[in-house]
Short mmCIF file of C-alpha atoms in Angstrom, two decimals:
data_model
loop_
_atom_site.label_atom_id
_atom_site.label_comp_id
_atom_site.label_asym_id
_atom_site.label_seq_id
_atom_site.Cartn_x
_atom_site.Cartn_y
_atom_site.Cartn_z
CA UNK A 1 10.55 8.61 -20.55
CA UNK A 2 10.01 8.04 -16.85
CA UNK A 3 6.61 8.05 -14.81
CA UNK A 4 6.57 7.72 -10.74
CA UNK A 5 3.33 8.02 -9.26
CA UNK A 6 1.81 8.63 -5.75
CA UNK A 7 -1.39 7.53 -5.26
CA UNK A 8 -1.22 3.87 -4.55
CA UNK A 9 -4.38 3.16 -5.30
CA UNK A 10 -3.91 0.93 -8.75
CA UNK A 11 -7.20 2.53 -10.35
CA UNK A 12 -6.43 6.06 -10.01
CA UNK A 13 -2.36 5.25 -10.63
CA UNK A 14 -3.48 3.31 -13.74
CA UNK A 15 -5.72 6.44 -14.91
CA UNK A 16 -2.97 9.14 -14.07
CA UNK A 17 -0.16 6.85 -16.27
CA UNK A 18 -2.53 6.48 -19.29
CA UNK A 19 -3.77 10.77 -18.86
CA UNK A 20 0.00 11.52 -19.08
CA UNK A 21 1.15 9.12 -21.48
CA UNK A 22 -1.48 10.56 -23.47
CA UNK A 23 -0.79 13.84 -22.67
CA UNK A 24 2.97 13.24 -23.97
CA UNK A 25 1.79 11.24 -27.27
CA UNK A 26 -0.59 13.99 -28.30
CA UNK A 27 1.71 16.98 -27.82
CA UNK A 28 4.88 15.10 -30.26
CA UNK A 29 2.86 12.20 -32.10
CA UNK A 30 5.64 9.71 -31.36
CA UNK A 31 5.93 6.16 -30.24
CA UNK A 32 6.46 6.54 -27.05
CA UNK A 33 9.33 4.09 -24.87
CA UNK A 34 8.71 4.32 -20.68
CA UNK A 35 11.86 3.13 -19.70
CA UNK A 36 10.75 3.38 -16.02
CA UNK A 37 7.78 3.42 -14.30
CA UNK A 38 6.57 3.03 -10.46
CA UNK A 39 4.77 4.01 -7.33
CA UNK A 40 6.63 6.25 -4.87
CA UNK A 41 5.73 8.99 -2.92
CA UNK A 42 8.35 11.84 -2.25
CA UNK A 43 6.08 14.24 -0.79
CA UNK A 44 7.48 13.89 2.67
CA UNK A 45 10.89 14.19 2.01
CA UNK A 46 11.32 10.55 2.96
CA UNK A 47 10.38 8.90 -0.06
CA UNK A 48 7.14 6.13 1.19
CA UNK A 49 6.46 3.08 -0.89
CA UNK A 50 3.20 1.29 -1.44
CA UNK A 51 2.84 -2.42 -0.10
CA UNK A 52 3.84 -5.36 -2.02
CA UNK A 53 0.11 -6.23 -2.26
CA UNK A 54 -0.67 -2.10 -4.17
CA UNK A 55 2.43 -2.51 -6.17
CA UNK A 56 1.23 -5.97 -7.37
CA UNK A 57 -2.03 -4.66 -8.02
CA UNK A 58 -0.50 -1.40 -9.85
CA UNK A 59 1.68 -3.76 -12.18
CA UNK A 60 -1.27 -5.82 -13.13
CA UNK A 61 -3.61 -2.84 -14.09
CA UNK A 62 -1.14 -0.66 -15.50
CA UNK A 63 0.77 -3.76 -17.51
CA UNK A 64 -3.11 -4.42 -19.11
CA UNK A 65 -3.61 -0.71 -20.07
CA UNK A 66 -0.13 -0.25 -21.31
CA UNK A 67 -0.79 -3.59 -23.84
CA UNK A 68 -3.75 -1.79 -25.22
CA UNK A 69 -2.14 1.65 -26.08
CA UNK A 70 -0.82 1.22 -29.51
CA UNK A 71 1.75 4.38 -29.14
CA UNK A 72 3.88 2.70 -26.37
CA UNK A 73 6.26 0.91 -28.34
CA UNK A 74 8.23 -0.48 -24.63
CA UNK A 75 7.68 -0.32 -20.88
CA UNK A 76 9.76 -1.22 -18.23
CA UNK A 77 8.63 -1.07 -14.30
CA UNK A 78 10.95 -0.45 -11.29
CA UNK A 79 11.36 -1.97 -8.70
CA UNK A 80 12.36 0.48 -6.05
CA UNK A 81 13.93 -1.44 -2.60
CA UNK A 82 11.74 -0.41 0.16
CA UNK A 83 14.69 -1.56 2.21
CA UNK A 84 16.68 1.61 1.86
CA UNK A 85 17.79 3.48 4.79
CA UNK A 86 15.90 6.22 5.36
CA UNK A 87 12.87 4.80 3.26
CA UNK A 88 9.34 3.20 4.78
CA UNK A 89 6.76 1.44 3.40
CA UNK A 90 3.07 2.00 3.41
CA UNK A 91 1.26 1.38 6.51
#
């Protein structure tokens, strides 16, 4: 499964990744593989990405809570290229 989130604060990203992922394992009892995972916000229409400091922060948390969860089998975070055309970064 894949997870983009947001809010790019790392706290409340953190809390919305483990709410769904448990959301997701409760509903089909299944190990659960999140093949992708990231902060990016779409609701512009120009998709805005947190800075490199948030998304450092947001891997660190969210890499912890994800080790403690014994139904997520695999995780895998994205990198998304804030150097797109079109795309902007956090101010």
């Amino acid at each position: 499964m894949h997870w983009y989130g947001s809010d790019f604060n790392a706290q409340a990203a953190t809390g919305h990744l483990k709410n769904y992922l448990r959301a997701v394992y409760q509903r089909y009892k299944k190990p659960i593989g999140l093949t992708e995972y990231a902060l990016i916000d779409f609701s512009s229409g120009t998709p805005r990405y947190p800075t490199k400091a948030r998304q450092a922060a947001f891997v660190k948390k969210s890499t912890a809570m994800l080790e403690k969860l014994p139904y997520v089998k695999r995780y895998a975070w994205l990198t998304l290229s804030t150097l797109a055309a079109g795309s902007r970064s956090e101010r």
